[in-house]
Amino acid sequence: MTMRQHGNAPIVVGVDGSERALDAVRWAAREAEGWNAPLHLVSASGYPDLYIGATLPPPGGLLDELEEHGNNVVAEAEQVAAAESGVEIHTQVTPDSPIPFLIEMSTTARMVVLGASGRGGFVGLLVGSTTIALAAHAHCPVVSVRGTPAATGPVVVGVDGSELSEDAIEYAFAEAALRDTEVLAVHTWSDADTEAVFSETRLQFEWEPLEEAEQRVLAERLAGWQERYPDVRVRRVVERDKPRHQLLECSRGAQLMVVGSRGRGGFRGMLMGSTSQALLHHAECPVMVIRRQQPERA
């Protein structure tokens, strides 16, 4: 789902009663108000997972207890959201496993928003393999609300020249326009990156210096979006560095960071290695992860 396909799609928030989850609710409520979108607060207990491989059936009253806990959790979250904005709010409690449930919800959502960590049904939701699973299979952006977003900072976007980063750029410009702030576009390169060194476009420019080639790649990627959003200011950062270093540095003082879940060049395997771990555990602002819905061209 692209920005142009959202319509009146809701913003879905996974809640578990933790303070981090309530931070996500507050952030999502403000986001929903900006987009004039409904807010959908959900609690998934993961009841079937609790006894996988167990030799004894679960206690008879456990499901009732989990449902009661879920109802209390979403009621608290609803109060927090209502105090933050006047958006339309819906709630849902389910015994389903969190990840499959949220992936299904993502098919009709504008975005799925989660706290940086939690407890209960969503325990460890943004740690390790669970994060990778959600970011790899969700049908809409996934936002990890962490840190303290700056009130007037930029929207940071990681750009690697891939089609996926084009999607990230689209969301970054839209979010910057919503916040009346600038886009900070970050592009990194390395002498060891053979794809950059031997790129077709660089050869067409008669082996222009690599740094100039990377500056040009970034400018070309941003050009169309700057025309579409003429009121959004743009700053560019092109550095010979690892992407996680630059992105973590830029997260300080940012309102939001937007990255693709998979790319090429400096952002290859972003959600499979150190870059993903660094961003999800150490970024000092909310992180929006975009994945491409259709297969990339070979």
XYZ file of C-alpha atoms in Angstrom:
298
model
C 0.000 0.000 0.000
C 1.510 3.327 -1.072
C 0.747 6.764 0.321
C -1.679 7.306 -2.571
C -3.663 4.162 -1.674
C -4.303 4.796 2.012
C -7.695 6.484 1.775
C -9.323 6.230 5.196
C -7.177 3.284 6.323
C -6.699 3.143 10.109
C -3.501 3.394 12.099
C -3.171 0.155 14.075
C -1.429 0.142 17.461
C -0.401 -2.976 19.352
C -0.906 -2.417 23.098
C 0.068 -4.545 26.112
C -0.272 -2.291 29.137
C 3.382 -1.241 29.203
C 4.441 2.401 29.343
C 6.299 1.964 26.048
C 3.069 0.800 24.421
C 1.266 3.854 25.782
C 4.009 6.034 24.286
C 3.192 4.361 20.965
C -0.502 5.116 21.508
C 0.224 8.809 22.100
C 2.435 9.012 19.010
C -0.118 7.168 16.869
C -2.982 9.347 18.119
C -1.165 12.485 17.008
C -0.267 10.825 13.710
C -3.894 9.796 13.137
C -5.075 13.317 13.853
C -2.637 14.698 11.299
C -3.870 12.281 8.620
C -7.527 12.485 9.740
C -7.423 8.699 10.055
C -9.124 6.399 12.572
C -7.096 4.722 15.318
C -7.390 0.972 15.941
C -6.034 -0.240 19.309
C -5.480 -3.993 19.527
C -4.376 -6.462 22.196
C -3.326 -9.984 21.144
C -2.591 -12.430 23.944
C -1.072 -15.180 21.833
C -3.107 -17.745 23.784
C -2.513 -20.688 21.381
C 1.263 -20.164 21.660
C 1.285 -20.457 25.437
C 0.835 -24.193 25.387
C 2.555 -25.325 22.228
C 4.133 -28.661 23.095
C 2.635 -28.695 26.580
C 1.542 -32.050 27.985
C -1.383 -30.615 29.936
C -4.283 -28.486 28.664
C -4.377 -24.877 29.871
C -6.425 -24.059 32.967
C -10.081 -23.552 32.164
C -10.183 -19.923 33.281
C -6.986 -18.787 31.582
C -8.675 -17.591 28.397
C -11.142 -15.554 30.442
C -8.292 -14.019 32.440
C -6.388 -13.121 29.272
C -9.503 -11.586 27.756
C -10.129 -9.525 30.884
C -6.517 -8.354 30.882
C -6.778 -7.436 27.197
C -9.978 -5.474 27.808
C -8.310 -3.538 30.630
C -5.273 -2.845 28.464
C -7.230 -1.465 25.508
C -9.507 0.553 27.831
C -6.466 2.282 29.325
C -4.992 2.828 25.866
C -8.290 4.285 24.651
C -8.294 6.814 27.486
C -4.704 7.813 26.669
C -5.506 8.210 22.964
C -8.658 10.235 23.649
C -6.680 12.600 25.881
C -4.113 13.073 23.108
C -6.453 13.784 20.165
C -10.066 13.673 19.053
C -9.702 10.955 16.413
C -12.147 8.106 15.900
C -11.004 5.164 18.062
C -11.753 1.447 17.736
C -10.550 -1.347 20.038
C -10.107 -5.097 19.625
C -9.003 -7.940 21.905
C -8.029 -11.301 20.433
C -6.479 -14.543 21.708
C -4.562 -14.849 18.419
C -0.777 -14.788 18.213
C 0.473 -11.185 17.878
C 2.593 -11.447 14.740
C 0.147 -13.304 12.442
C -2.667 -11.124 13.764
C -0.803 -7.857 13.141
C 0.314 -9.010 9.694
C -3.326 -9.659 8.825
C -4.316 -6.258 10.218
C -1.591 -4.639 8.120
C -3.393 -5.573 4.888
C -5.897 -2.755 5.467
C -3.872 -0.424 7.733
C -2.112 2.851 6.993
C 0.648 1.730 9.359
C 1.209 -0.550 12.353
C 2.665 1.208 15.397
C 4.430 -0.531 18.291
C 6.333 0.470 21.383
C 10.071 -0.153 21.448
C 9.495 -3.005 23.907
C 6.658 -4.368 25.951
C 5.260 -7.128 28.109
C 2.270 -9.436 28.144
C 0.942 -10.490 24.745
C 3.450 -8.346 22.911
C 6.502 -9.150 25.036
C 9.729 -8.604 23.126
C 7.746 -7.538 20.076
C 10.515 -5.345 18.724
C 13.437 -7.533 19.717
C 15.150 -10.063 17.438
C 13.268 -12.411 15.154
C 9.794 -11.045 15.961
C 10.680 -7.633 14.584
C 12.243 -9.136 11.499
C 9.133 -11.257 10.891
C 6.752 -8.307 11.157
C 8.890 -5.936 9.087
C 9.471 -8.650 6.484
C 5.812 -9.556 6.022
C 3.663 -6.552 6.950
C 1.694 -5.019 4.091
C 2.143 -1.458 5.362
C 4.840 0.543 7.181
C 5.789 -0.601 10.686
C 6.717 2.085 13.214
C 8.780 1.449 16.338
C 8.163 4.336 18.732
C 11.329 4.855 20.731
C 13.386 7.710 22.076
C 12.031 11.223 22.421
C 11.203 12.696 19.019
C 12.180 16.328 18.662
C 9.251 18.716 18.302
C 10.839 20.603 15.405
C 13.448 18.181 14.048
C 13.657 16.793 10.490
C 12.282 13.587 9.026
C 15.367 11.488 8.236
C 15.317 9.064 5.309
C 17.935 6.490 4.334
C 18.536 6.501 0.565
C 20.560 3.783 -1.174
C 19.461 4.233 -4.800
C 17.187 1.159 -4.824
C 13.507 1.063 -5.744
C 12.727 0.346 -2.108
C 14.409 3.534 -0.972
C 12.173 5.342 -3.471
C 9.221 4.142 -1.398
C 10.938 5.337 1.777
C 11.518 8.751 0.180
C 7.801 9.007 -0.672
C 6.786 8.367 2.930
C 9.475 10.705 4.256
C 8.287 13.629 2.137
C 4.649 13.005 3.088
C 5.509 12.831 6.785
C 7.657 15.967 6.537
C 4.836 17.844 4.819
C 2.444 16.715 7.554
C 4.811 18.080 10.207
C 5.827 21.220 8.272
C 9.478 20.275 8.600
C 12.416 19.356 6.387
C 13.638 16.059 4.971
C 17.179 15.035 5.833
C 18.238 12.540 3.126
C 21.156 10.311 4.145
C 23.218 8.399 1.575
C 26.430 6.507 2.350
C 29.009 4.932 0.086
C 32.242 2.981 0.287
C 35.255 2.393 -1.952
C 34.697 -1.306 -1.290
C 31.166 -1.237 -2.732
C 31.742 -2.813 -6.160
C 28.166 -2.116 -7.227
C 28.807 1.604 -6.808
C 32.297 1.524 -8.276
C 31.203 -0.272 -11.437
C 27.688 1.108 -11.784
C 26.328 1.649 -15.281
C 25.448 5.279 -14.602
C 28.974 6.020 -13.390
C 30.431 4.512 -16.565
C 28.116 6.711 -18.622
C 29.687 9.728 -16.962
C 33.180 8.570 -17.980
C 34.275 7.300 -14.579
C 33.391 10.429 -12.670
C 34.826 10.498 -9.125
C 32.894 8.134 -6.884
C 31.844 10.810 -4.410
C 30.458 12.970 -7.227
C 28.621 9.942 -8.602
C 27.007 9.285 -5.223
C 26.027 12.959 -4.879
C 24.371 12.726 -8.279
C 22.536 9.493 -7.404
C 21.016 11.136 -4.349
C 20.059 14.285 -6.256
C 18.365 12.223 -8.960
C 16.398 10.195 -6.391
C 15.131 13.326 -4.661
C 14.388 15.477 -7.721
C 10.872 14.254 -8.499
C 9.762 14.363 -4.885
C 11.058 17.882 -4.406
C 8.877 18.914 -7.332
C 5.860 17.144 -5.835
C 6.451 18.707 -2.401
C 7.869 22.154 -3.222
C 7.234 23.454 0.305
C 9.311 20.719 1.943
C 12.907 21.761 2.526
C 15.593 19.158 1.824
C 19.064 18.688 3.252
C 21.426 16.054 1.899
C 24.089 14.044 3.695
C 26.461 12.013 1.499
C 29.226 10.362 3.458
C 31.813 7.625 3.051
C 30.613 5.628 6.023
C 28.446 2.743 7.194
C 24.740 3.572 7.087
C 24.065 2.743 10.731
C 26.649 5.279 11.904
C 25.122 8.131 9.948
C 21.526 7.157 10.660
C 22.089 6.825 14.388
C 23.828 10.185 14.452
C 20.987 11.793 12.501
C 18.355 10.240 14.774
C 19.438 12.655 17.490
C 17.107 15.604 17.206
C 14.901 14.009 14.505
C 11.128 13.674 14.605
C 11.069 10.441 12.612
C 13.408 8.135 10.695
C 12.211 6.330 7.550
C 14.133 3.356 6.127
C 13.531 0.456 3.767
C 13.473 -3.053 5.161
C 15.675 -4.367 2.390
C 17.814 -2.629 -0.226
C 21.119 -2.763 -1.994
C 24.414 -0.961 -1.681
C 24.990 0.603 1.726
C 21.656 -0.609 3.081
C 21.825 -4.264 1.951
C 20.255 -6.588 4.513
C 19.126 -3.677 6.653
C 16.837 -5.822 8.794
C 19.065 -8.869 8.891
C 22.196 -7.605 10.615
C 23.899 -4.908 12.604
C 22.173 -1.952 10.943
C 18.719 -3.118 11.950
C 19.786 -3.930 15.476
C 21.451 -0.545 15.849
C 18.392 1.372 14.630
C 15.758 -0.589 16.532
C 17.707 -0.621 19.776
C 19.574 2.676 19.706
C 17.850 5.233 17.456
C 16.767 8.267 19.438
C 13.527 8.838 17.533
C 10.674 6.704 16.149
C 11.704 4.464 13.233
C 9.368 3.757 10.299
C 10.265 0.633 8.320
C 9.011 0.353 4.737
C 9.000 -2.836 2.712
C 8.243 -3.205 -0.973
C 5.033 -5.088 -1.681
C 5.805 -6.352 -5.169
C 8.883 -8.372 -6.182
C 11.798 -6.214 -7.268
C 12.963 -6.514 -10.844
C 15.974 -8.710 -11.357
